[in-house]
Short mmCIF file of C-alpha atoms and ligand atoms in Angstrom, two decimals:
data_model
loop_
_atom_site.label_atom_id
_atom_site.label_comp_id
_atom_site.label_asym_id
_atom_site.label_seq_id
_atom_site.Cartn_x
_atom_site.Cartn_y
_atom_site.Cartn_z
CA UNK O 1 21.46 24.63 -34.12
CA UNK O 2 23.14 25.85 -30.56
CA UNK O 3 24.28 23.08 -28.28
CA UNK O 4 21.23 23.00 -26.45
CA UNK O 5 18.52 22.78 -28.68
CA UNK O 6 20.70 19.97 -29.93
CA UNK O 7 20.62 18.04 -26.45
CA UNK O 8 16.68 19.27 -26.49
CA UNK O 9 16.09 17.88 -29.82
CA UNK O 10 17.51 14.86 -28.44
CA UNK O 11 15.72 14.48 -25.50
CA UNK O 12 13.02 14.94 -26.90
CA UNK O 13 13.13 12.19 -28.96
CA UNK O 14 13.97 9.82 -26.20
CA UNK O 15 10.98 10.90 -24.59
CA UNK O 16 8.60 9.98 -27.28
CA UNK O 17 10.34 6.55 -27.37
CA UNK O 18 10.40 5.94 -23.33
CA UNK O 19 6.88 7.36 -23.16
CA UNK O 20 6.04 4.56 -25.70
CA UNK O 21 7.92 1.79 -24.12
CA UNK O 22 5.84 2.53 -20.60
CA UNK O 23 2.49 2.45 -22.94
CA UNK O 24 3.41 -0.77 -24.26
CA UNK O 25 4.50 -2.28 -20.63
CA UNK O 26 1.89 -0.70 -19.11
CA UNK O 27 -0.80 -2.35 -21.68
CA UNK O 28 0.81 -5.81 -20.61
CA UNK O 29 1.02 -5.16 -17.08
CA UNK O 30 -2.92 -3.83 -16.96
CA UNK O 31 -4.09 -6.81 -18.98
CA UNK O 32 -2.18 -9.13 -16.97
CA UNK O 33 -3.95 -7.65 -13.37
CA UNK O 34 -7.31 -7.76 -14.87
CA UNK O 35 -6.90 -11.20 -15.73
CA UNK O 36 -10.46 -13.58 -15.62
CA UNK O 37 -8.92 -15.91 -12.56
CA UNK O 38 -9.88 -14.29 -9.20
CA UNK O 39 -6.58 -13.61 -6.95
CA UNK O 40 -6.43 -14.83 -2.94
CA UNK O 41 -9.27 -13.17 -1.01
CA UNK O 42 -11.07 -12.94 -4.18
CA UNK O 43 -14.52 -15.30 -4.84
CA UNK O 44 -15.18 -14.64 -8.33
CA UNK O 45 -14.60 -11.44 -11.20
CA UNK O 46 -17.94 -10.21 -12.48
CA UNK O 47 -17.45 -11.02 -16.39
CA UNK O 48 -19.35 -7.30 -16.92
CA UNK O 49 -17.57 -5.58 -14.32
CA UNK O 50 -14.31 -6.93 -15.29
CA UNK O 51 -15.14 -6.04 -18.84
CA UNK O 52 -15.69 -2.45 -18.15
CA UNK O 53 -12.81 -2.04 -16.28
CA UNK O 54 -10.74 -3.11 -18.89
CA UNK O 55 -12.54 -1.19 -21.47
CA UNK O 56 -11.96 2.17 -18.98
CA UNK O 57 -8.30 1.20 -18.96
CA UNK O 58 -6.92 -0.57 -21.46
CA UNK O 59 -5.82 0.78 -25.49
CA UNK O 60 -5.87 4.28 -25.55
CA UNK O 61 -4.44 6.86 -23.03
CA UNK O 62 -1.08 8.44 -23.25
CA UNK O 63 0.28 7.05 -19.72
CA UNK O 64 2.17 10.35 -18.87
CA UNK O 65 1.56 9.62 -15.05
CA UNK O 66 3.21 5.62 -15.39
CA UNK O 67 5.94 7.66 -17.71
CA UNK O 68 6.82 9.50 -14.85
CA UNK O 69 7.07 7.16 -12.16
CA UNK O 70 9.03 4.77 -14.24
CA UNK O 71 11.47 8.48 -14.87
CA UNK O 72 11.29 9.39 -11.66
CA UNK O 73 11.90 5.84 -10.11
CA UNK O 74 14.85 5.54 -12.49
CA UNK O 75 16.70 8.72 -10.98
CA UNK O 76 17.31 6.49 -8.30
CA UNK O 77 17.76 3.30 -10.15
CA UNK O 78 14.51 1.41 -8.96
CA UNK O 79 13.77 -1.88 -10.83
CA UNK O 80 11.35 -0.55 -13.56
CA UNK O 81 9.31 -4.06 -12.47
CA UNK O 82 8.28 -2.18 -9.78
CA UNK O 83 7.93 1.18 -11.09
CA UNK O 84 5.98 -0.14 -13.66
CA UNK O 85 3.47 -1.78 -10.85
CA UNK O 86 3.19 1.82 -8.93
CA UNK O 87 2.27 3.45 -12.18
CA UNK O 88 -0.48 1.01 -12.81
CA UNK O 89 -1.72 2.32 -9.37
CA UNK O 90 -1.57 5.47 -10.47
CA UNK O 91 -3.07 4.53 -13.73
CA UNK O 92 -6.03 3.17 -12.82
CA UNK O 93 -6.71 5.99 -10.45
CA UNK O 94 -6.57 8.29 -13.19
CA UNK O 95 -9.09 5.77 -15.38
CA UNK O 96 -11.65 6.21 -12.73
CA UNK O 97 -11.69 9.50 -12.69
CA UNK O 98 -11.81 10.12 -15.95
CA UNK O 99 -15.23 7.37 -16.17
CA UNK O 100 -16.68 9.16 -13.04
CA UNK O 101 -15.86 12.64 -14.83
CA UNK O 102 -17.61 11.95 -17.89
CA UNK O 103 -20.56 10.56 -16.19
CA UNK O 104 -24.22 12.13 -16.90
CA UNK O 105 -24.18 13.29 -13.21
CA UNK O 106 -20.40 15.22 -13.55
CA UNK O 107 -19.27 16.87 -17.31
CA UNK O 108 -22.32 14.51 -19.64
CA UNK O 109 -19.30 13.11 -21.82
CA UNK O 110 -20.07 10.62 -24.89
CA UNK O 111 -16.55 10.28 -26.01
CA UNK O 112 -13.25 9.73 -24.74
CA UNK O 113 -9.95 8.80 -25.93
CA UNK O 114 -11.32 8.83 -29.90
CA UNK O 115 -14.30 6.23 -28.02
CA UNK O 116 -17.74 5.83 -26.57
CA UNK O 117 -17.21 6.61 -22.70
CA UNK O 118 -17.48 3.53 -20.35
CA UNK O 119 -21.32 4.85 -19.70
CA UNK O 120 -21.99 4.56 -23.37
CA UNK O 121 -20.17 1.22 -24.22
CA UNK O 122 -21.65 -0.20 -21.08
CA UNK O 123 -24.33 1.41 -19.05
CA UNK O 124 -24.51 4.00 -16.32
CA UNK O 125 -24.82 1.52 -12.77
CA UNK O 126 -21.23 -0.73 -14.91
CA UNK O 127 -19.62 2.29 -14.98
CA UNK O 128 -20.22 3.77 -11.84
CA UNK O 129 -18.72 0.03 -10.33
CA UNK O 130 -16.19 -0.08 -12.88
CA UNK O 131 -14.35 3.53 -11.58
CA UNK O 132 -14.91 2.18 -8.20
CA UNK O 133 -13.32 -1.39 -8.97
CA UNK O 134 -10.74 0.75 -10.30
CA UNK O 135 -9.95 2.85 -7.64
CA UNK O 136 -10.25 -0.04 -5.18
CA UNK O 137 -7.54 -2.19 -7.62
CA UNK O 138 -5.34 0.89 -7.32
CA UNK O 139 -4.51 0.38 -3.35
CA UNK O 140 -4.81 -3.89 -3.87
CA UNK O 141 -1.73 -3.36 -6.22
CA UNK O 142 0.54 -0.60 -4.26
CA UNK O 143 -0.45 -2.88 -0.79
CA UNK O 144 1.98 -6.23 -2.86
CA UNK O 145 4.81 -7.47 -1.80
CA UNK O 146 5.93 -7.22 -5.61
CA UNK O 147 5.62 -3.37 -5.71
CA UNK O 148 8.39 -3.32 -2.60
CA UNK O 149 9.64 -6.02 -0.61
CA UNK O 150 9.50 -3.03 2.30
CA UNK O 151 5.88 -2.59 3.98
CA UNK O 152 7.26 0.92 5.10
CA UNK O 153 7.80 1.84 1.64
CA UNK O 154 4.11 0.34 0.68
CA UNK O 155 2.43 2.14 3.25
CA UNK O 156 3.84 5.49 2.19
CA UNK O 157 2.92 4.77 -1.20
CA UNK O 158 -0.95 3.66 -0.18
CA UNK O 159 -0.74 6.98 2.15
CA UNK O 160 0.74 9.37 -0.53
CA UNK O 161 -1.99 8.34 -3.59
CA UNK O 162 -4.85 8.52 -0.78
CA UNK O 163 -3.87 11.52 0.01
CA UNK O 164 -3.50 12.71 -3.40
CA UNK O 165 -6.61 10.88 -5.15
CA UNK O 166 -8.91 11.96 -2.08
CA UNK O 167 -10.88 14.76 -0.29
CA UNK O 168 -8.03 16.93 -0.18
CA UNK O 169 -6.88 16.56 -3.53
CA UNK O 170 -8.45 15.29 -6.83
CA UNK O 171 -11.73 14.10 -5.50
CA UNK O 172 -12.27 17.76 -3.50
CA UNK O 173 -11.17 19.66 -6.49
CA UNK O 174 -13.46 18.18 -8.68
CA UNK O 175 -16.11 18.74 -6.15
CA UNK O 176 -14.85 22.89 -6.11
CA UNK O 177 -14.92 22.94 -10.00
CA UNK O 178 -18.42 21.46 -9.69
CA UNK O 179 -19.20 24.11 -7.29
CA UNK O 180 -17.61 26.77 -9.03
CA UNK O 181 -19.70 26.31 -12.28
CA UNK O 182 -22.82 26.57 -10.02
CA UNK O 183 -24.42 23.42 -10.14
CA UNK O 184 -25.56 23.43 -6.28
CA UNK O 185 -26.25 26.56 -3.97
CA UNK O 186 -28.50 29.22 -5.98
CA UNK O 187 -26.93 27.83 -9.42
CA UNK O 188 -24.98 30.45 -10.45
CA UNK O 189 -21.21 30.08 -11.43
CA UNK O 190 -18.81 31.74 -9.02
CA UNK O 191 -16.41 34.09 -10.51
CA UNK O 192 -13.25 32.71 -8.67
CA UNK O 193 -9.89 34.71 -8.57
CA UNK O 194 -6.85 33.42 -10.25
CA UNK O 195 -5.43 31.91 -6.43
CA UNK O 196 -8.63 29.76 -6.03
CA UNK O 197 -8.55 28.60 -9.80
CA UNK O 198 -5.13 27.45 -9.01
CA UNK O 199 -6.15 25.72 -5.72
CA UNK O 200 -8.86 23.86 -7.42
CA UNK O 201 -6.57 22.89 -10.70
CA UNK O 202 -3.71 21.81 -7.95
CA UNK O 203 -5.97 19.65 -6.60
CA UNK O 204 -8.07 18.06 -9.31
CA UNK O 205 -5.23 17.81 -12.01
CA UNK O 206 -1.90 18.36 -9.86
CA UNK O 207 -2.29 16.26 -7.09
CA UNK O 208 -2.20 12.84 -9.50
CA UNK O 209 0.51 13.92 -11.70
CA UNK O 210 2.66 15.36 -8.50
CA UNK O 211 2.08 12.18 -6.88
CA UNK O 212 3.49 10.36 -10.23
CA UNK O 213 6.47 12.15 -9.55
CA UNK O 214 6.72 11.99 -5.65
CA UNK O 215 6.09 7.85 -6.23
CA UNK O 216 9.43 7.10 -8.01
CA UNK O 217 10.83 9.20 -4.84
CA UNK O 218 9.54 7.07 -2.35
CA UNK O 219 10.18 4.07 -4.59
CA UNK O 220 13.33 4.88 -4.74
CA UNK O 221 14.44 5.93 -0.82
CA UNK O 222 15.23 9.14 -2.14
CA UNK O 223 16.37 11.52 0.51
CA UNK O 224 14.78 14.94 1.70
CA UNK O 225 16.26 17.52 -1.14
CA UNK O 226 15.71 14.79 -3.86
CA UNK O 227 11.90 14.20 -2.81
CA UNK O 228 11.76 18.09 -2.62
CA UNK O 229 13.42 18.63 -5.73
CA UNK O 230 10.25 16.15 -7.70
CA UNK O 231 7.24 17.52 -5.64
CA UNK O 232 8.78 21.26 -7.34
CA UNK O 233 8.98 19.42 -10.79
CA UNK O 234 5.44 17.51 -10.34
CA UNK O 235 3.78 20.51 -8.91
CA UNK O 236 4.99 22.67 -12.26
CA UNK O 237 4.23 19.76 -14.43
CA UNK O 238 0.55 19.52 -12.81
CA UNK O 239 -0.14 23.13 -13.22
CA UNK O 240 1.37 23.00 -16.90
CA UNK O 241 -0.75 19.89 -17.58
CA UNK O 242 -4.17 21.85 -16.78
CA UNK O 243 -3.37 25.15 -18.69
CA UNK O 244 -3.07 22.91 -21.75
CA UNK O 245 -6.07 20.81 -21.22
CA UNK O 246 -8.26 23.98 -21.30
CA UNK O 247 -5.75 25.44 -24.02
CA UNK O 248 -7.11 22.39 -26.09
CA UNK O 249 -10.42 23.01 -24.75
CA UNK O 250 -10.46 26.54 -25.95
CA UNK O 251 -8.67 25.64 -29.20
CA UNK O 252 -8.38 22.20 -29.92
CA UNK O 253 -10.11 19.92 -32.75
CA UNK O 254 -12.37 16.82 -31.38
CA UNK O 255 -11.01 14.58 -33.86
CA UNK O 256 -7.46 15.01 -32.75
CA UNK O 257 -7.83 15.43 -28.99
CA UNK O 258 -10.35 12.22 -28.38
CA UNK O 259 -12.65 14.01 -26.83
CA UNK O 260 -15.64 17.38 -27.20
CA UNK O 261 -13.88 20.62 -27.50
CA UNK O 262 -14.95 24.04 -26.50
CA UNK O 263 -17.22 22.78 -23.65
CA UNK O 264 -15.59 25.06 -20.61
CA UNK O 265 -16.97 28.19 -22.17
CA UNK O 266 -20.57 26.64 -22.05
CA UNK O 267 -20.38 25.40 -19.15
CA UNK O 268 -18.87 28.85 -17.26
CA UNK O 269 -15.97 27.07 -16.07
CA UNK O 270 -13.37 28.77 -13.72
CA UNK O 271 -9.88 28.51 -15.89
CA UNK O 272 -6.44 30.32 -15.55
CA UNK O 273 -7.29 30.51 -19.74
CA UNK O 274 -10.37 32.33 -19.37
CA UNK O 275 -8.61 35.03 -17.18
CA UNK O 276 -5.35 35.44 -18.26
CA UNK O 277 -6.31 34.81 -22.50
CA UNK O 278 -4.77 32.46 -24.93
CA UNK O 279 -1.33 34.66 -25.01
CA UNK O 280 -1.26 34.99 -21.19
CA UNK O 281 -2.02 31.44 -20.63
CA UNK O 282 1.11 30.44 -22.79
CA UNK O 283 3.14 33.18 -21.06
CA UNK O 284 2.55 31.11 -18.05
CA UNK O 285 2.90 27.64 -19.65
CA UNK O 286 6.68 28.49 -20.31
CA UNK O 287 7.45 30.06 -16.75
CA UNK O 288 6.01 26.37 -15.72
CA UNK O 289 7.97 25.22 -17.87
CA UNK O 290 11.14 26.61 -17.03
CA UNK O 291 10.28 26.30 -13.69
CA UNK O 292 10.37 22.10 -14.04
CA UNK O 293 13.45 22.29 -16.07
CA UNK O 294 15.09 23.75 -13.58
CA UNK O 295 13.65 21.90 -10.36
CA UNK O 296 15.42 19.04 -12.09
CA UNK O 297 19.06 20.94 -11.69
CA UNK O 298 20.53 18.86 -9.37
CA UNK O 299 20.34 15.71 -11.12
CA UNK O 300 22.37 16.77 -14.32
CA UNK O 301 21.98 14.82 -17.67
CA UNK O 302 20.30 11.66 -15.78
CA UNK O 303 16.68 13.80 -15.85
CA UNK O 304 16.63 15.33 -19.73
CA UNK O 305 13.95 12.65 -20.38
CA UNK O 306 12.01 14.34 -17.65
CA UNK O 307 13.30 18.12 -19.19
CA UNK O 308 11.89 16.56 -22.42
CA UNK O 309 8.37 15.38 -20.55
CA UNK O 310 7.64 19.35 -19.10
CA UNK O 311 8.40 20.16 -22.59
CA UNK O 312 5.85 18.28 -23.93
CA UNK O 313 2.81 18.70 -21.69
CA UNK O 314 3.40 22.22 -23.00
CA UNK O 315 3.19 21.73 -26.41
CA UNK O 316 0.60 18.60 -26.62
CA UNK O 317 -2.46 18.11 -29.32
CA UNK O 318 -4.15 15.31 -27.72
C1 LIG L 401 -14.59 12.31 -10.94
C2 LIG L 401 -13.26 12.08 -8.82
C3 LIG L 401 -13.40 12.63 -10.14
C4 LIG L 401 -12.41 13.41 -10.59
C5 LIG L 401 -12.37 13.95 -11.92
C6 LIG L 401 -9.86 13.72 -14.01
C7 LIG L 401 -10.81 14.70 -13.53
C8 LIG L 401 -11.13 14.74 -12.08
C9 LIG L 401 -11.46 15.47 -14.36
C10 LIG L 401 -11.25 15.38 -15.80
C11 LIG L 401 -11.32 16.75 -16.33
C12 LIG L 401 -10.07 17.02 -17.01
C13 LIG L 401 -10.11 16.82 -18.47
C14 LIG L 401 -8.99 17.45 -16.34
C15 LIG L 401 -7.77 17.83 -17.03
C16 LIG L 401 -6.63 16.96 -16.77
C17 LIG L 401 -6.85 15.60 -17.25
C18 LIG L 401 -7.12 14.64 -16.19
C19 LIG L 401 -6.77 15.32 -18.54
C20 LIG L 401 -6.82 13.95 -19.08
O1 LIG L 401 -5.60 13.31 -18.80
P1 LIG L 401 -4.68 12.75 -19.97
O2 LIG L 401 -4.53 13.79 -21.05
O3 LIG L 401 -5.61 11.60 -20.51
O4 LIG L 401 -3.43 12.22 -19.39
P2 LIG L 401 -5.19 10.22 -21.20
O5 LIG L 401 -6.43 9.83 -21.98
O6 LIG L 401 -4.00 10.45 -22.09
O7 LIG L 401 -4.91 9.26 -20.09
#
């Protein structure tokens, strides 16, 4: 073994075990905001709606995007209290998109994360409120004093996941892949070029995971060529994320990745797989790679957990 697969081999093991530690705070942290007792400004919590927005939330789910605000945050030695509480933001953005996604209406999905999908477990109108009492939650937790005790720090945060959850990012790009796969206009799918597939992956996948990263930044005060340095690393690790999704789509088994396989094919969707090939697509899954390992130059040893993360959205199963 050289040197550095040595330090790889051990990075990568500190990864699995910080990834795990966020899952297990971020379990406590999501049952403990979607507690029964209504919070000032609140009347009452609707026993269903509350229950499916647990359900869409809570057990299962890796929590890559928490993982890296709590990495991220940590570069600049944030209290992980409050990295913890801007991941749950992010968190429960990401849960409502995935129960909106798998809606009848958007991809028809019956299973997610090895489970029924919110429609199933609950019903169509619960799950529908259940994304949107998500995505609501998201902003109520990022607006806390908790999250920062500066409001200029909150309001960049609330500004930065808009931004990034919204018409210009993953809500428009999940209204271009609808488009693309022809399901308005005359109904036939658009062949895109490779430079609109990546617009549209940017912003339905990247702009979350990008924002993960660029919300330990602001967390942490970091200045201009730190901020600059994570938007590089979270715009890699957002492009890198997508090319495996539809890697597993193409190739992966149900049972192990929690969820129906081999659906972009039937469905005509636009993917950087489906023009570049299996062998291409990997090709460009290690330039992205390499590419987020080496955004991450400037702060030395202090980001191999993060080296270890672009490593792993590489090479995941599930
Ligand atoms: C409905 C507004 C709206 C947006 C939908 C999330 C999304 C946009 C579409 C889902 C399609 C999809 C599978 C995109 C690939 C990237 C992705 C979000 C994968 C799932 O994320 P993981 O692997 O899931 O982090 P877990 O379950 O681990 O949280």
């Amino acid at each position: 073994m050289t040197a550095e697969s040595e330090r790889n081999a051990a990075a990568d093991a500190l990864f699995r075990q910080r990834l795990d530690g966020v899952a297990a705070d971020m379990e406590n942290m999501l049952d403990r905001l979607l507690g029964p007792e209504p919070v000032e400004g609140e009347r009452a919590r609707p026993a269903r709606l509350l229950a499916a927005m647990r359900y869409a939330s809570l057990a299962g789910g890796k929590r890559f995007r928490p993982f890296l605000v709590v990495e991220t945050a940590g570069l600049f030695d944030c209290p992980r209290s409050q990295a913890l509480l801007v991941g749950s933001a992010v968190e429960f953005v990401h849960c409502y998109s995935l129960v909106h996604d798998d809606l009848p209406a958007m991809d028809n999905d019956d299973l997610r994360r090895g489970r029924p999908t919110a429609h199933k477990a609950y019903d169509e109108a619960s799950a529908i409120l259940a994304g949107d009492g998500l995505l609501t939650f998201a902003f109520d937790v990022l607006a806390r004093e908790e999250t920062h005790t500066d409001p200029a720090v909150r309001m960049e945060l609330v500004l930065a996941l808009a931004r990034a959850a919204g018409l210009g990012g993953m809500v428009g790009g999940q209204m271009l892949d609808l488009s693309a796969e022809g399901r308005f206009a005359n109904g036939e799918p658009e062949a895109l070029d490779q430079s609109e597939i990546e617009t549209l992956e940017a912003m339905k996948t990247g702009a979350l995971l990008r924002l993960a990263c660029s919300g330990g930044a602001i967390l942490g005060k970091a200045d201009r060529q730190a901020r600059l340095a994570l938007e590089r690393y979270g715009t890699a690790i957002g492009k890198a994320f997508q090319i495996a999704d539809d890697l597993l789509d193409a190739e992966g088994d149900p049972a192990m990745v929690g969820k129906a396989t081999h659906k972009d094919d039937a469905a005509h969707k636009a993917t950087l797989v489906r023009i570049l090939g299996a062998e291409g697509a990997r090709g460009k899954l290690a330039e992205l790679v390499a590419d987020a390992e080496n955004a991450l130059a400037s702060f030395g040893a202090k980001a191999d957990v993060l080296r270890a993360a672009a490593r792993f959205v590489a090479e995941r199963k599930r």
